Amino acid sequence: TQRYVSEQAEQIAQVEHHRTQLQEQKQRLEEYLGLYNRQDLAIANIQRLKVHLEELDLNIELANSRVSEFERYMNYLDKTYQSILKEIRVPSFSDPGPSIIDRKTYLPRFEGRRFDELESQGLKVMVNTAHALAHQLTCIHFNLNLPNILIIDGLSGNLGYEGLDLERIEAIYSYIVKISEEYKNRLQIIVSDNTVPENTRKYILAEFNDENKLIPL
């Protein structure tokens, strides 16, 4: 009986030891499985992050191309604005700077001066006219969305009609006529003015006074 009990106790101890080993092995396998699961999750997250990174790279490329395209538009706008200023004979300062479109305010700069720094009303009219025409020509050139109608009110009101002032008014009107004829199917320009130079009177469509105030049919 003692031998039987002793043998049984030894077998029980061996079984218990084996059971302990199996439990330890099970725990290790569960830990390995958890590591593999986390590895799978990490791989899936890495893949998602790679896809997101590719999307970000694509968006950056698109943004860079838009910036580059926008700067191309602005450079063309600058050159057109400068060309118009030259054609309409805008008077120059003794210390001229660049005549460009300000990248912060998108208002015209004339020879380095901001638009609100120009003291002469006549100069402001000429610069503003060149600025508006430059926008129209730039949008037509690049097929950008902009209503292709330009209404100019009181063009010569702040300019004189003697000497160089008369030449500048004639130059402005001549340029408007040239642009109107060149882009007559794309751009409509309407000028309202009290006085029109003789070289452009044939383009008058209607005249108004105190006795004739209504737009004709």
PDB file of N, CA and C in Angstrom, residues 204-217:
ATOM      1  N   ILE A 204     -18.653 106.775 -80.370  1.00  0.00           N
ATOM      2  CA  ILE A 204     -19.706 107.147 -79.423  1.00  0.00           C
ATOM      3  C   ILE A 204     -21.028 106.507 -79.862  1.00  0.00           C
ATOM      4  N   LEU A 205     -21.655 105.787 -78.935  1.00  0.00           N
ATOM      5  CA  LEU A 205     -22.936 105.143 -79.230  1.00  0.00           C
ATOM      6  C   LEU A 205     -24.119 105.964 -78.746  1.00  0.00           C
ATOM      7  N   ALA A 206     -23.918 106.778 -77.706  1.00  0.00           N
ATOM      8  CA  ALA A 206     -25.030 107.590 -77.183  1.00  0.00           C
ATOM      9  C   ALA A 206     -24.470 108.783 -76.430  1.00  0.00           C
ATOM     10  N   GLU A 207     -25.157 109.918 -76.560  1.00  0.00           N
ATOM     11  CA  GLU A 207     -24.779 111.121 -75.819  1.00  0.00           C
ATOM     12  C   GLU A 207     -25.973 111.571 -74.984  1.00  0.00           C
ATOM     13  N   PHE A 208     -25.708 112.050 -73.785  1.00  0.00           N
ATOM     14  CA  PHE A 208     -26.771 112.443 -72.866  1.00  0.00           C
ATOM     15  C   PHE A 208     -26.530 113.862 -72.374  1.00  0.00           C
ATOM     16  N   ASN A 209     -27.634 114.566 -72.122  1.00  0.00           N
ATOM     17  CA  ASN A 209     -27.577 115.902 -71.533  1.00  0.00           C
ATOM     18  C   ASN A 209     -28.853 116.101 -70.723  1.00  0.00           C
ATOM     19  N   ASP A 210     -29.068 117.341 -70.263  1.00  0.00           N
ATOM     20  CA  ASP A 210     -30.244 117.585 -69.429  1.00  0.00           C
ATOM     21  C   ASP A 210     -31.541 117.329 -70.166  1.00  0.00           C
ATOM     22  N   GLU A 211     -31.550 117.508 -71.490  1.00  0.00           N
ATOM     23  CA  GLU A 211     -32.775 117.275 -72.266  1.00  0.00           C
ATOM     24  C   GLU A 211     -32.850 115.836 -72.781  1.00  0.00           C
ATOM     25  N   ASN A 212     -31.758 115.096 -72.731  1.00  0.00           N
ATOM     26  CA  ASN A 212     -31.743 113.748 -73.285  1.00  0.00           C
ATOM     27  C   ASN A 212     -31.056 112.822 -72.245  1.00  0.00           C
ATOM     28  N   LYS A 213     -31.854 112.286 -71.323  1.00  0.00           N
ATOM     29  CA  LYS A 213     -31.313 111.536 -70.212  1.00  0.00           C
ATOM     30  C   LYS A 213     -31.554 110.024 -70.308  1.00  0.00           C
ATOM     31  N   LEU A 214     -32.361 109.600 -71.281  1.00  0.00           N
ATOM     32  CA  LEU A 214     -32.740 108.200 -71.340  1.00  0.00           C
ATOM     33  C   LEU A 214     -31.865 107.435 -72.319  1.00  0.00           C
ATOM     34  N   ILE A 215     -31.600 106.167 -71.972  1.00  0.00           N
ATOM     35  CA  ILE A 215     -30.807 105.311 -72.862  1.00  0.00           C
ATOM     36  C   ILE A 215     -31.656 104.953 -74.060  1.00  0.00           C
ATOM     37  N   PRO A 216     -31.155 105.161 -75.273  1.00  0.00           N
ATOM     38  CA  PRO A 216     -31.963 104.851 -76.469  1.00  0.00           C
ATOM     39  C   PRO A 216     -32.122 103.357 -76.666  1.00  0.00           C
ATOM     40  N   LEU A 217     -33.170 102.975 -77.397  1.00  0.00           N
ATOM     41  CA  LEU A 217     -33.393 101.556 -77.719  1.00  0.00           C
ATOM     42  C   LEU A 217     -32.314 101.065 -78.661  1.00  0.00           C
TER      43      LEU A 217
END
